[in-house]
Amino acid sequence: MNAQQIIDIENKHTSGVYAKQTLTIVRGQGASLFDADGVEYLDCSSGHGVANLGHAHPKVAEALYKQANTLVTLFETFPNDQRAALMEKITALVPGLDRVFFCNSGTEAVEASFKFARISTGRKNFIAANRAFHGRTFGSLSATFNKKYREGFEPLLPGVSHVSYNNVEALDKAVNEETAAVILEAVQGEGGVHPASAEYMQAARRICDERGALLIVDEIQTGFGRTGRMFAVQHFDVTPDLLTCAKSLAGGVPMGAALIGANVKNLTPGVHGSTFGGNPLSCAAANAALDAMMEEDLSAQAAAKGAYLMEKLKKIQSPNIREVRGLGLMVGIEMKQKAAGYLKALQEKKIIALNAGMTVIRLLPPLVITYEQIDHLTGALSEVLTNEMQNDE
Ligand SMILES: *Cc1c(COP(=O)(O)O)cnc(C)c1O
C-alpha cells in the first residue's frame, strides 16, 4: 500500500473521532519514525508519552515473541510466572504501594481507582483540578476538566468537583468528610504542562490524611522516567494511596495499572476485574520494559537530557514565546499564538511534536533521544519559533 492508499482507506472507514494527519507512519526505531516512503521523522510525541524506551526496543520485541509462543491469555484468577514477576517488580518501585490492579489503558486505571476509593471509604465525592486530564470514559471524564471533552456527554458522575491546581487553600476548602478521594496529576500534561509544586503535593497528602480521604496521583503521562524520576511523586516525597499508570508501562504494548497503598480497603473478589487485565503477554512486555528502563537508567537520562533541552530552549530569543516550563523530558513551550501553526512548521522540518491546549507546544520525546537529535530539535525550534505565525486556518 502506498501512502495515498493508506490515507484514503482510513479516511473512508474512520469512526471520525480523530483529526487525521496526512502523514502515514509505518515503522519506528529509537526516537525516529518513518513514513511509507521511508522518510525519517524525529518523534517528539512518543505516542503521547508511550514510547519512553523508544520504538521497536529489541528487549521488548524479544519478550513479546517468546511469550506469544508460550501463553498469551490467562484470567487473573490463575497465578502466572510473568504476572508474579511483574507484581514484584512494579510494587518495588514505590515503597508503601504493595498491591497492584492490572488493566489495559490509562482510563481503566483511573476507573479502578475511583471504584476502589468509594468501596474503601464508603464516601461518594471526588475532587479533581482545573485543567486536569484523566481520560475519556464516563468516570475519568467526570474528573477531566476541559469542556471540549465533556460537552455533549452529560450527565457525568455526580459528586466530582474541580479546584484550582497548585492552590493549597482551594484544596483545603474543598476536601471534607464526604470526599472519597482527591485526584491530581503530578505534572498536568494535556492541560498545558504544569508541574505541581512540592508544597502543593505535600499539602494534598496532609489534607487527605486529616479528613480520611484517599489521594490518587495520576502518573499515566509522568510515569516511568519521563520527569527524571521513575515516578514524578518521588520529586515531592509523597506517597499516594493509589497511583495510576499506563502509557509507557509495557514498552508500548497496551497496559494499565493502579498501584495500591495500605489505606485502600475492602478489595474482595468480584469488586472489580478485567478480562485482559494482567495477561501474560502484556506482563512479559512490561517485565522486559522495566528491566530495560533500569539497565539504561532511563530516569537519569531524562533528567540530564531534560536539563540540556531546557537550557537550550531558554536561550531561544523570540517575542512569540510566553514561557518554557516542564520537568525532565516533559516540556511545554507556551506561545502567544496558537500552537497549531508551529507544529505544522515543525512537521515540515520532519519533527513530530504535540500541542497541549491551544497555545502550548508539548515535547515528549522518547527518553532515548540522542543529544544530536536534541540539537537538531532546538535548531529547528529556534528557526520556527522566531517566526510570527499567520493564523490562516
Ligand atoms: C493519557 C492519559 C490518560 C488516559 O489514558 P488512556 O490510555 O488514553 O485511557 C489519563 N490520564 C493522563 C494524565 C493521561 O496522560
mmCIF file of C-alpha atoms and ligand atoms in Angstrom:
data_model
loop_
_atom_site.group_PDB
_atom_site.id
_atom_site.type_symbol
_atom_site.label_atom_id
_atom_site.label_comp_id
_atom_site.label_asym_id
_atom_site.label_seq_id
_atom_site.Cartn_x
_atom_site.Cartn_y
_atom_site.Cartn_z
ATOM 1 C CA MET A 1 0.000 0.000 0.000
ATOM 2 C CA ASN A 2 1.357 3.426 -0.828
ATOM 3 C CA ALA A 3 0.878 6.488 1.362
ATOM 4 C CA GLN A 4 -2.108 7.841 -0.549
ATOM 5 C CA GLN A 5 -3.907 4.484 -0.472
ATOM 6 C CA ILE A 6 -3.410 4.224 3.289
ATOM 7 C CA ILE A 7 -4.750 7.732 3.824
ATOM 8 C CA ASP A 8 -7.763 7.195 1.544
ATOM 9 C CA ILE A 9 -8.790 3.933 3.217
ATOM 10 C CA GLU A 10 -8.507 5.405 6.701
ATOM 11 C CA ASN A 11 -10.463 8.496 5.737
ATOM 12 C CA LYS A 12 -13.210 6.297 4.292
ATOM 13 C CA HIS A 13 -13.560 3.977 7.287
ATOM 14 C CA THR A 14 -12.521 6.035 10.299
ATOM 15 C CA SER A 15 -15.022 6.476 13.135
ATOM 16 C CA GLY A 16 -14.380 10.173 12.697
ATOM 17 C CA VAL A 17 -13.244 10.877 16.262
ATOM 18 C CA TYR A 18 -9.635 11.598 15.287
ATOM 19 C CA ALA A 19 -8.311 14.636 13.424
ATOM 20 C CA LYS A 20 -6.297 12.680 10.841
ATOM 21 C CA GLN A 21 -2.859 13.787 9.745
ATOM 22 C CA THR A 22 -1.833 13.499 6.102
ATOM 23 C CA LEU A 23 1.345 11.714 7.200
ATOM 24 C CA THR A 24 1.480 7.911 7.345
ATOM 25 C CA ILE A 25 3.847 6.222 9.823
ATOM 26 C CA VAL A 26 4.785 2.607 9.191
ATOM 27 C CA ARG A 27 7.968 1.992 11.203
ATOM 28 C CA GLY A 28 9.902 3.243 14.223
ATOM 29 C CA GLN A 29 13.398 2.885 15.622
ATOM 30 C CA GLY A 30 14.583 4.616 18.813
ATOM 31 C CA ALA A 31 13.402 8.224 18.609
ATOM 32 C CA SER A 32 12.825 8.019 14.845
ATOM 33 C CA LEU A 33 9.647 7.309 12.890
ATOM 34 C CA PHE A 34 9.473 6.523 9.170
ATOM 35 C CA ASP A 35 6.674 7.214 6.703
ATOM 36 C CA ALA A 36 5.505 4.934 3.895
ATOM 37 C CA ASP A 37 8.120 6.462 1.567
ATOM 38 C CA GLY A 38 10.917 5.794 4.060
ATOM 39 C CA VAL A 39 11.285 9.451 5.091
ATOM 40 C CA GLU A 40 12.609 9.820 8.647
ATOM 41 C CA TYR A 41 10.931 11.959 11.303
ATOM 42 C CA LEU A 42 12.142 12.849 14.790
ATOM 43 C CA ASP A 43 9.458 11.742 17.224
ATOM 44 C CA CYS A 44 8.886 14.315 19.969
ATOM 45 C CA SER A 45 5.472 12.902 20.885
ATOM 46 C CA SER A 46 6.200 9.247 21.831
ATOM 47 C CA GLY A 47 2.550 8.478 21.067
ATOM 48 C CA HIS A 48 1.570 10.922 23.857
ATOM 49 C CA GLY A 49 4.247 9.580 26.207
ATOM 50 C CA VAL A 50 4.042 5.853 25.455
ATOM 51 C CA ALA A 51 7.400 5.219 23.802
ATOM 52 C CA ASN A 52 9.714 6.297 26.658
ATOM 53 C CA LEU A 53 12.040 3.415 25.703
ATOM 54 C CA GLY A 54 11.982 4.359 22.042
ATOM 55 C CA HIS A 55 10.327 2.477 19.202
ATOM 56 C CA ALA A 56 10.976 -1.208 18.455
ATOM 57 C CA HIS A 57 13.051 -1.806 21.572
ATOM 58 C CA PRO A 58 14.808 -5.180 20.978
ATOM 59 C CA LYS A 59 14.282 -6.438 24.566
ATOM 60 C CA VAL A 60 10.538 -5.764 24.429
ATOM 61 C CA ALA A 61 10.288 -7.273 20.948
ATOM 62 C CA GLU A 62 12.077 -10.433 22.083
ATOM 63 C CA ALA A 63 9.924 -10.796 25.208
ATOM 64 C CA LEU A 64 6.767 -10.415 23.107
ATOM 65 C CA TYR A 65 7.913 -13.037 20.614
ATOM 66 C CA LYS A 66 8.820 -15.518 23.342
ATOM 67 C CA GLN A 67 5.658 -15.020 25.346
ATOM 68 C CA ALA A 68 3.453 -15.150 22.227
ATOM 69 C CA ASN A 69 4.849 -18.624 21.695
ATOM 70 C CA THR A 70 4.269 -19.574 25.334
ATOM 71 C CA LEU A 71 0.979 -18.168 26.661
ATOM 72 C CA VAL A 72 -0.881 -15.039 25.576
ATOM 73 C CA THR A 73 -4.010 -15.039 27.674
ATOM 74 C CA LEU A 74 -4.921 -16.040 31.212
ATOM 75 C CA PHE A 75 -7.529 -14.618 33.573
ATOM 76 C CA GLU A 76 -6.037 -13.191 36.746
ATOM 77 C CA THR A 77 -7.670 -15.833 38.945
ATOM 78 C CA PHE A 78 -4.890 -18.194 37.781
ATOM 79 C CA PRO A 79 -1.419 -17.196 39.038
ATOM 80 C CA ASN A 80 1.230 -16.927 36.326
ATOM 81 C CA ASP A 81 5.049 -16.600 36.272
ATOM 82 C CA GLN A 82 5.163 -13.413 34.157
ATOM 83 C CA ARG A 83 2.458 -11.698 36.217
ATOM 84 C CA ALA A 84 4.069 -12.637 39.532
ATOM 85 C CA ALA A 85 7.426 -11.293 38.334
ATOM 86 C CA LEU A 86 5.799 -8.037 37.253
ATOM 87 C CA MET A 87 3.898 -7.671 40.524
ATOM 88 C CA GLU A 88 7.167 -7.897 42.441
ATOM 89 C CA LYS A 89 8.937 -5.529 40.087
ATOM 90 C CA ILE A 90 6.299 -2.809 39.931
ATOM 91 C CA THR A 91 5.455 -2.768 43.645
ATOM 92 C CA ALA A 92 9.180 -2.438 44.431
ATOM 93 C CA LEU A 93 9.196 0.904 42.581
ATOM 94 C CA VAL A 94 7.198 2.819 45.216
ATOM 95 C CA PRO A 95 7.657 1.838 48.868
ATOM 96 C CA GLY A 96 4.227 1.666 50.523
ATOM 97 C CA LEU A 97 2.335 0.630 47.395
ATOM 98 C CA ASP A 98 2.465 -3.142 47.763
ATOM 99 C CA ARG A 99 -0.566 -4.248 45.764
ATOM 100 C CA VAL A 100 -1.495 -3.723 42.115
ATOM 101 C CA PHE A 101 -4.536 -3.987 39.855
ATOM 102 C CA PHE A 102 -3.709 -4.568 36.186
ATOM 103 C CA CYS A 103 -5.847 -3.287 33.319
ATOM 104 C CA ASN A 104 -5.322 -2.249 29.697
ATOM 105 C CA SER A 105 -5.279 1.535 29.470
ATOM 106 C CA GLY A 106 -4.977 4.740 31.427
ATOM 107 C CA THR A 107 -8.645 5.465 31.739
ATOM 108 C CA GLU A 108 -9.253 1.976 33.155
ATOM 109 C CA ALA A 109 -6.637 2.588 35.847
ATOM 110 C CA VAL A 110 -8.497 5.769 36.818
ATOM 111 C CA GLU A 111 -11.885 3.992 36.779
ATOM 112 C CA ALA A 112 -10.481 1.248 39.022
ATOM 113 C CA SER A 113 -9.050 3.836 41.413
ATOM 114 C CA PHE A 114 -12.412 5.610 41.673
ATOM 115 C CA LYS A 115 -14.217 2.363 42.437
ATOM 116 C CA PHE A 116 -11.547 1.396 44.980
ATOM 117 C CA ALA A 117 -11.818 4.822 46.651
ATOM 118 C CA ARG A 118 -15.591 4.501 47.039
ATOM 119 C CA ILE A 119 -15.579 0.922 48.290
ATOM 120 C CA SER A 120 -12.696 1.740 50.615
ATOM 121 C CA THR A 121 -14.093 4.906 52.227
ATOM 122 C CA GLY A 122 -17.851 4.430 51.839
ATOM 123 C CA ARG A 123 -17.877 8.026 50.522
ATOM 124 C CA LYS A 124 -19.062 9.282 47.137
ATOM 125 C CA ASN A 125 -17.292 12.503 46.188
ATOM 126 C CA PHE A 126 -14.137 13.259 44.234
ATOM 127 C CA ILE A 127 -12.062 16.417 43.930
ATOM 128 C CA ALA A 128 -10.001 16.992 40.770
ATOM 129 C CA ALA A 129 -8.094 20.014 39.483
ATOM 130 C CA ASN A 130 -8.886 22.650 36.903
ATOM 131 C CA ARG A 131 -7.152 21.797 33.582
ATOM 132 C CA ALA A 132 -6.952 18.111 34.663
ATOM 133 C CA PHE A 133 -6.979 15.266 32.154
ATOM 134 C CA HIS A 134 -7.735 11.781 33.458
ATOM 135 C CA GLY A 135 -9.321 10.032 30.482
ATOM 136 C CA ARG A 136 -12.446 9.841 28.359
ATOM 137 C CA THR A 137 -14.691 7.132 29.804
ATOM 138 C CA PHE A 138 -17.548 8.336 31.994
ATOM 139 C CA GLY A 139 -15.841 8.140 35.397
ATOM 140 C CA SER A 140 -12.483 9.524 34.330
ATOM 141 C CA LEU A 141 -14.185 12.038 32.020
ATOM 142 C CA SER A 142 -16.013 13.382 35.066
ATOM 143 C CA ALA A 143 -12.625 14.267 36.563
ATOM 144 C CA THR A 144 -11.308 15.652 33.250
ATOM 145 C CA PHE A 145 -11.781 19.425 33.263
ATOM 146 C CA ASN A 146 -11.810 20.721 29.685
ATOM 147 C CA LYS A 147 -15.304 21.364 28.285
ATOM 148 C CA LYS A 148 -14.074 20.196 24.874
ATOM 149 C CA TYR A 149 -14.010 16.603 26.177
ATOM 150 C CA ARG A 150 -17.120 16.809 28.396
ATOM 151 C CA GLU A 151 -19.690 18.674 26.306
ATOM 152 C CA GLY A 152 -22.434 16.521 24.873
ATOM 153 C CA PHE A 153 -21.853 13.698 27.367
ATOM 154 C CA GLU A 154 -23.570 14.999 30.488
ATOM 155 C CA PRO A 155 -24.797 13.875 32.916
ATOM 156 C CA LEU A 156 -21.387 12.713 34.125
ATOM 157 C CA LEU A 157 -20.604 11.146 37.507
ATOM 158 C CA PRO A 158 -22.243 13.202 40.268
ATOM 159 C CA GLY A 159 -20.100 14.418 43.168
ATOM 160 C CA VAL A 160 -16.992 15.337 41.170
ATOM 161 C CA SER A 161 -15.799 18.922 41.577
ATOM 162 C CA HIS A 162 -12.759 20.854 40.361
ATOM 163 C CA VAL A 163 -10.481 23.261 42.195
ATOM 164 C CA SER A 164 -7.601 25.452 41.088
ATOM 165 C CA TYR A 165 -4.308 23.492 40.648
ATOM 166 C CA ASN A 166 -1.287 24.269 42.818
ATOM 167 C CA ASN A 167 -3.593 26.199 45.186
ATOM 168 C CA VAL A 168 -3.388 24.744 48.713
ATOM 169 C CA GLU A 169 -6.121 26.971 50.122
ATOM 170 C CA ALA A 170 -8.649 25.933 47.460
ATOM 171 C CA LEU A 171 -7.953 22.254 48.087
ATOM 172 C CA ASP A 172 -8.132 22.732 51.854
ATOM 173 C CA LYS A 173 -11.611 24.282 51.480
ATOM 174 C CA ALA A 174 -12.894 21.615 49.099
ATOM 175 C CA VAL A 175 -11.953 18.363 50.884
ATOM 176 C CA ASN A 176 -14.352 17.267 53.618
ATOM 177 C CA GLU A 177 -15.812 14.211 55.352
ATOM 178 C CA GLU A 178 -17.723 13.277 52.194
ATOM 179 C CA THR A 179 -14.643 13.218 49.958
ATOM 180 C CA ALA A 180 -13.700 9.713 48.844
ATOM 181 C CA ALA A 181 -10.575 10.868 47.030
ATOM 182 C CA VAL A 182 -8.595 13.729 45.581
ATOM 183 C CA ILE A 183 -7.112 13.004 42.135
ATOM 184 C CA LEU A 184 -4.173 15.019 40.805
ATOM 185 C CA GLU A 185 -1.599 14.777 38.038
ATOM 186 C CA ALA A 186 1.994 15.260 39.248
ATOM 187 C CA VAL A 187 2.576 17.359 36.140
ATOM 188 C CA GLN A 188 -0.529 18.348 34.210
ATOM 189 C CA GLY A 189 0.032 17.088 30.659
ATOM 190 C CA GLU A 190 -2.892 17.780 28.342
ATOM 191 C CA GLY A 191 -3.686 20.842 30.481
ATOM 192 C CA GLY A 192 -0.543 22.628 29.304
ATOM 193 C CA VAL A 193 2.494 21.024 31.019
ATOM 194 C CA HIS A 194 2.166 22.485 34.513
ATOM 195 C CA PRO A 195 4.312 20.797 37.185
ATOM 196 C CA ALA A 196 2.890 20.580 40.708
ATOM 197 C CA SER A 197 4.851 22.341 43.420
ATOM 198 C CA ALA A 198 6.285 20.116 46.166
ATOM 199 C CA GLU A 199 4.407 22.240 48.694
ATOM 200 C CA TYR A 200 1.100 21.532 46.936
ATOM 201 C CA MET A 201 1.584 17.776 46.668
ATOM 202 C CA GLN A 202 2.681 17.539 50.295
ATOM 203 C CA ALA A 203 -0.300 19.648 51.400
ATOM 204 C CA ALA A 204 -2.634 17.400 49.379
ATOM 205 C CA ARG A 205 -1.221 14.383 51.239
ATOM 206 C CA ARG A 206 -1.718 16.086 54.635
ATOM 207 C CA ILE A 207 -5.246 17.336 53.841
ATOM 208 C CA CYS A 208 -6.356 13.880 52.659
ATOM 209 C CA ASP A 209 -4.890 12.251 55.785
ATOM 210 C CA GLU A 210 -6.619 14.748 58.089
ATOM 211 C CA ARG A 211 -10.053 14.214 56.516
ATOM 212 C CA GLY A 212 -9.855 10.486 55.792
ATOM 213 C CA ALA A 213 -9.886 10.929 52.018
ATOM 214 C CA LEU A 214 -7.620 8.973 49.664
ATOM 215 C CA LEU A 215 -5.028 10.638 47.446
ATOM 216 C CA ILE A 216 -4.886 9.372 43.860
ATOM 217 C CA VAL A 217 -1.941 10.566 41.778
ATOM 218 C CA ASP A 218 -2.347 10.084 38.047
ATOM 219 C CA GLU A 219 1.119 9.231 36.668
ATOM 220 C CA ILE A 220 -0.137 7.897 33.354
ATOM 221 C CA GLN A 221 1.870 10.513 31.435
ATOM 222 C CA THR A 222 4.542 11.335 34.039
ATOM 223 C CA GLY A 223 5.481 7.754 34.951
ATOM 224 C CA PHE A 224 8.436 5.556 34.000
ATOM 225 C CA GLY A 225 11.255 8.045 33.951
ATOM 226 C CA ARG A 226 9.570 10.806 31.977
ATOM 227 C CA THR A 227 10.181 13.560 34.556
ATOM 228 C CA GLY A 228 13.650 12.400 35.636
ATOM 229 C CA ARG A 229 12.450 10.010 38.359
ATOM 230 C CA MET A 230 10.723 6.654 37.919
ATOM 231 C CA PHE A 231 7.531 8.350 39.120
ATOM 232 C CA ALA A 232 7.113 12.106 39.481
ATOM 233 C CA VAL A 233 5.798 11.819 43.072
ATOM 234 C CA GLN A 234 9.369 10.890 44.030
ATOM 235 C CA HIS A 235 10.346 14.528 43.351
ATOM 236 C CA PHE A 236 7.919 15.542 46.090
ATOM 237 C CA ASP A 237 8.485 12.797 48.665
ATOM 238 C CA VAL A 238 4.796 11.993 48.588
ATOM 239 C CA THR A 239 3.261 8.509 48.561
ATOM 240 C CA PRO A 240 -0.300 8.478 47.246
ATOM 241 C CA ASP A 241 -2.875 5.842 48.251
ATOM 242 C CA LEU A 242 -3.453 4.991 44.605
ATOM 243 C CA LEU A 243 -1.062 5.651 41.739
ATOM 244 C CA THR A 244 -2.372 5.201 38.210
ATOM 245 C CA CYS A 245 -0.009 4.368 35.368
ATOM 246 C CA ALA A 246 -0.284 3.078 31.804
ATOM 247 C CA LYS A 247 1.240 4.575 28.622
ATOM 248 C CA SER A 248 4.917 3.538 28.882
ATOM 249 C CA LEU A 249 4.437 0.678 31.367
ATOM 250 C CA ALA A 250 4.761 -2.182 28.873
ATOM 251 C CA GLY A 251 7.149 -0.560 26.374
ATOM 252 C CA GLY A 252 4.317 0.454 24.041
ATOM 253 C CA VAL A 253 2.049 -2.573 24.454
ATOM 254 C CA PRO A 254 -1.382 -1.621 25.871
ATOM 255 C CA MET A 255 -1.389 -1.992 29.647
ATOM 256 C CA GLY A 256 -2.511 -0.001 32.670
ATOM 257 C CA ALA A 257 -2.139 -0.427 36.402
ATOM 258 C CA ALA A 258 -3.317 1.028 39.687
ATOM 259 C CA LEU A 259 -0.738 0.705 42.476
ATOM 260 C CA ILE A 260 -2.464 0.376 45.829
ATOM 261 C CA GLY A 261 -1.474 1.504 49.344
ATOM 262 C CA ALA A 262 -2.449 0.233 52.777
ATOM 263 C CA ASN A 263 -5.302 2.747 53.266
ATOM 264 C CA VAL A 264 -7.234 1.153 50.398
ATOM 265 C CA LYS A 265 -9.566 -1.448 51.890
ATOM 266 C CA ASN A 266 -12.371 -3.848 51.048
ATOM 267 C CA LEU A 267 -10.894 -5.108 47.770
ATOM 268 C CA THR A 268 -12.554 -8.508 47.813
ATOM 269 C CA PRO A 269 -13.259 -10.960 44.957
ATOM 270 C CA GLY A 270 -15.779 -9.555 42.484
ATOM 271 C CA VAL A 271 -15.337 -5.898 43.469
ATOM 272 C CA HIS A 272 -13.610 -5.251 40.157
ATOM 273 C CA GLY A 273 -11.967 -7.157 37.297
ATOM 274 C CA SER A 274 -10.825 -7.131 33.677
ATOM 275 C CA THR A 275 -10.738 -9.888 31.059
ATOM 276 C CA PHE A 276 -7.411 -8.828 29.578
ATOM 277 C CA GLY A 277 -6.015 -7.321 32.790
ATOM 278 C CA GLY A 278 -2.676 -8.865 33.791
ATOM 279 C CA ASN A 279 -2.475 -11.084 30.699
ATOM 280 C CA PRO A 280 0.893 -12.849 30.355
ATOM 281 C CA LEU A 281 1.736 -11.169 27.030
ATOM 282 C CA SER A 282 1.432 -7.620 28.407
ATOM 283 C CA CYS A 283 3.131 -8.680 31.635
ATOM 284 C CA ALA A 284 6.090 -10.121 29.700
ATOM 285 C CA ALA A 285 6.393 -6.880 27.721
ATOM 286 C CA ALA A 286 6.234 -4.844 30.948
ATOM 287 C CA ASN A 287 8.866 -7.047 32.620
ATOM 288 C CA ALA A 288 11.206 -6.503 29.682
ATOM 289 C CA ALA A 289 10.402 -2.776 29.558
ATOM 290 C CA LEU A 290 11.028 -2.237 33.285
ATOM 291 C CA ASP A 291 14.286 -4.212 33.115
ATOM 292 C CA ALA A 292 15.435 -2.105 30.155
ATOM 293 C CA MET A 293 14.444 1.115 31.952
ATOM 294 C CA MET A 294 16.618 0.099 34.916
ATOM 295 C CA GLU A 295 19.549 -1.133 32.816
ATOM 296 C CA GLU A 296 19.582 2.023 30.714
ATOM 297 C CA ASP A 297 18.881 4.214 33.768
ATOM 298 C CA LEU A 298 16.157 5.924 31.797
ATOM 299 C CA SER A 299 15.201 8.294 34.639
ATOM 300 C CA ALA A 300 18.749 9.667 34.854
ATOM 301 C CA GLN A 301 18.794 10.025 31.063
ATOM 302 C CA ALA A 302 15.536 12.013 31.184
ATOM 303 C CA ALA A 303 16.871 14.257 33.957
ATOM 304 C CA ALA A 304 20.138 15.020 32.136
ATOM 305 C CA LYS A 305 18.632 15.395 28.665
ATOM 306 C CA GLY A 306 15.693 17.384 30.043
ATOM 307 C CA ALA A 307 18.089 19.869 31.674
ATOM 308 C CA TYR A 308 20.101 20.101 28.434
ATOM 309 C CA LEU A 309 16.980 20.655 26.319
ATOM 310 C CA MET A 310 15.550 23.215 28.750
ATOM 311 C CA GLU A 311 18.781 25.204 28.815
ATOM 312 C CA LYS A 312 18.874 25.366 25.015
ATOM 313 C CA LEU A 313 15.189 26.291 24.797
ATOM 314 C CA LYS A 314 15.615 29.125 27.296
ATOM 315 C CA LYS A 315 18.311 30.599 25.049
ATOM 316 C CA ILE A 316 15.911 30.973 22.117
ATOM 317 C CA GLN A 317 15.140 34.669 21.884
ATOM 318 C CA SER A 318 11.664 35.165 20.475
ATOM 319 C CA PRO A 319 8.934 37.667 21.259
ATOM 320 C CA ASN A 320 6.445 34.879 20.431
ATOM 321 C CA ILE A 321 7.395 32.735 23.440
ATOM 322 C CA ARG A 322 5.489 33.373 26.658
ATOM 323 C CA GLU A 323 7.108 30.702 28.853
ATOM 324 C CA VAL A 324 9.141 27.477 28.745
ATOM 325 C CA ARG A 325 8.423 25.022 31.576
ATOM 326 C CA GLY A 326 8.494 21.347 32.443
ATOM 327 C CA LEU A 327 10.092 18.567 34.409
ATOM 328 C CA GLY A 328 12.642 16.147 32.925
ATOM 329 C CA LEU A 329 11.739 15.359 29.310
ATOM 330 C CA MET A 330 8.175 16.640 29.699
ATOM 331 C CA VAL A 331 8.425 20.138 28.283
ATOM 332 C CA GLY A 332 5.911 22.820 27.356
ATOM 333 C CA ILE A 333 6.586 25.939 25.307
ATOM 334 C CA GLU A 334 3.746 28.389 25.773
ATOM 335 C CA MET A 335 3.372 30.665 22.771
ATOM 336 C CA LYS A 336 1.493 33.939 22.384
ATOM 337 C CA GLN A 337 -0.230 32.486 19.307
ATOM 338 C CA LYS A 338 -1.854 29.139 18.556
ATOM 339 C CA ALA A 339 0.457 26.126 18.679
ATOM 340 C CA ALA A 340 -1.033 24.546 15.525
ATOM 341 C CA GLY A 341 0.908 26.697 13.042
ATOM 342 C CA TYR A 342 4.208 25.979 14.788
ATOM 343 C CA LEU A 343 3.509 22.242 14.882
ATOM 344 C CA LYS A 344 2.849 22.300 11.162
ATOM 345 C CA ALA A 345 6.090 24.193 10.513
ATOM 346 C CA LEU A 346 7.977 21.657 12.670
ATOM 347 C CA GLN A 347 6.416 18.787 10.751
ATOM 348 C CA GLU A 348 7.681 20.337 7.516
ATOM 349 C CA LYS A 349 11.126 20.079 9.145
ATOM 350 C CA LYS A 350 10.429 16.381 9.862
ATOM 351 C CA ILE A 351 9.790 16.811 13.587
ATOM 352 C CA ILE A 352 6.619 15.492 15.191
ATOM 353 C CA ALA A 353 5.544 17.356 18.338
ATOM 354 C CA LEU A 354 2.282 17.795 20.246
ATOM 355 C CA ASN A 355 0.108 20.584 21.487
ATOM 356 C CA ALA A 356 -1.283 20.877 25.000
ATOM 357 C CA GLY A 357 -4.306 23.122 24.774
ATOM 358 C CA MET A 358 -4.404 25.932 22.206
ATOM 359 C CA THR A 359 -1.109 27.717 22.751
ATOM 360 C CA VAL A 360 1.352 25.220 24.253
ATOM 361 C CA ILE A 361 3.817 23.177 22.174
ATOM 362 C CA ARG A 362 4.441 19.959 24.123
ATOM 363 C CA LEU A 363 7.651 17.950 23.718
ATOM 364 C CA LEU A 364 7.525 14.328 24.909
ATOM 365 C CA PRO A 365 10.414 12.667 23.046
ATOM 366 C CA PRO A 366 11.435 9.074 23.745
ATOM 367 C CA LEU A 367 13.877 9.236 26.672
ATOM 368 C CA VAL A 368 16.462 7.512 24.449
ATOM 369 C CA ILE A 369 16.600 10.581 22.165
ATOM 370 C CA THR A 370 20.262 11.370 21.465
ATOM 371 C CA TYR A 371 21.988 14.686 22.206
ATOM 372 C CA GLU A 372 22.471 15.120 18.447
ATOM 373 C CA GLN A 373 18.732 14.736 17.974
ATOM 374 C CA ILE A 374 18.085 17.291 20.732
ATOM 375 C CA ASP A 375 20.456 19.715 18.960
ATOM 376 C CA HIS A 376 18.552 19.121 15.731
ATOM 377 C CA LEU A 377 15.261 19.764 17.549
ATOM 378 C CA THR A 378 16.390 23.000 19.191
ATOM 379 C CA GLY A 379 17.936 24.166 15.921
ATOM 380 C CA ALA A 380 14.600 23.694 14.169
ATOM 381 C CA LEU A 381 12.699 25.285 17.050
ATOM 382 C CA SER A 382 14.903 28.368 17.051
ATOM 383 C CA GLU A 383 14.019 28.899 13.391
ATOM 384 C CA VAL A 384 10.330 28.092 13.703
ATOM 385 C CA LEU A 385 9.563 29.893 16.974
ATOM 386 C CA THR A 386 11.019 33.198 15.883
ATOM 387 C CA ASN A 387 8.535 33.381 13.010
ATOM 388 C CA GLU A 388 5.240 35.013 13.731
ATOM 389 C CA MET A 389 2.506 32.602 12.650
ATOM 390 C CA GLN A 390 -0.232 33.834 10.421
ATOM 391 C CA ASN A 391 -3.400 32.238 11.677
ATOM 392 C CA ASP A 392 -4.588 31.215 8.262
ATOM 393 C CA GLU A 393 -6.586 28.133 9.297
HETATM 394 C C1 LIG B 1 -3.278 9.585 28.519
HETATM 395 C C2 LIG B 1 -3.763 9.901 29.897
HETATM 396 C C3 LIG B 1 -4.900 9.287 30.430
HETATM 397 C C4 LIG B 1 -5.761 8.338 29.641
HETATM 398 O O1 LIG B 1 -5.076 7.224 29.205
HETATM 399 P P1 LIG B 1 -5.728 6.294 28.043
HETATM 400 O O2 LIG B 1 -4.807 5.131 27.975
HETATM 401 O O3 LIG B 1 -5.776 7.108 26.805
HETATM 402 O O4 LIG B 1 -7.089 5.924 28.514
HETATM 403 C C5 LIG B 1 -5.236 9.606 31.729
HETATM 404 N N1 LIG B 1 -4.520 10.458 32.469
HETATM 405 C C6 LIG B 1 -3.411 11.079 31.983
HETATM 406 C C7 LIG B 1 -2.633 12.003 32.856
HETATM 407 C C8 LIG B 1 -3.007 10.839 30.677
HETATM 408 O O5 LIG B 1 -1.934 11.469 30.177
#
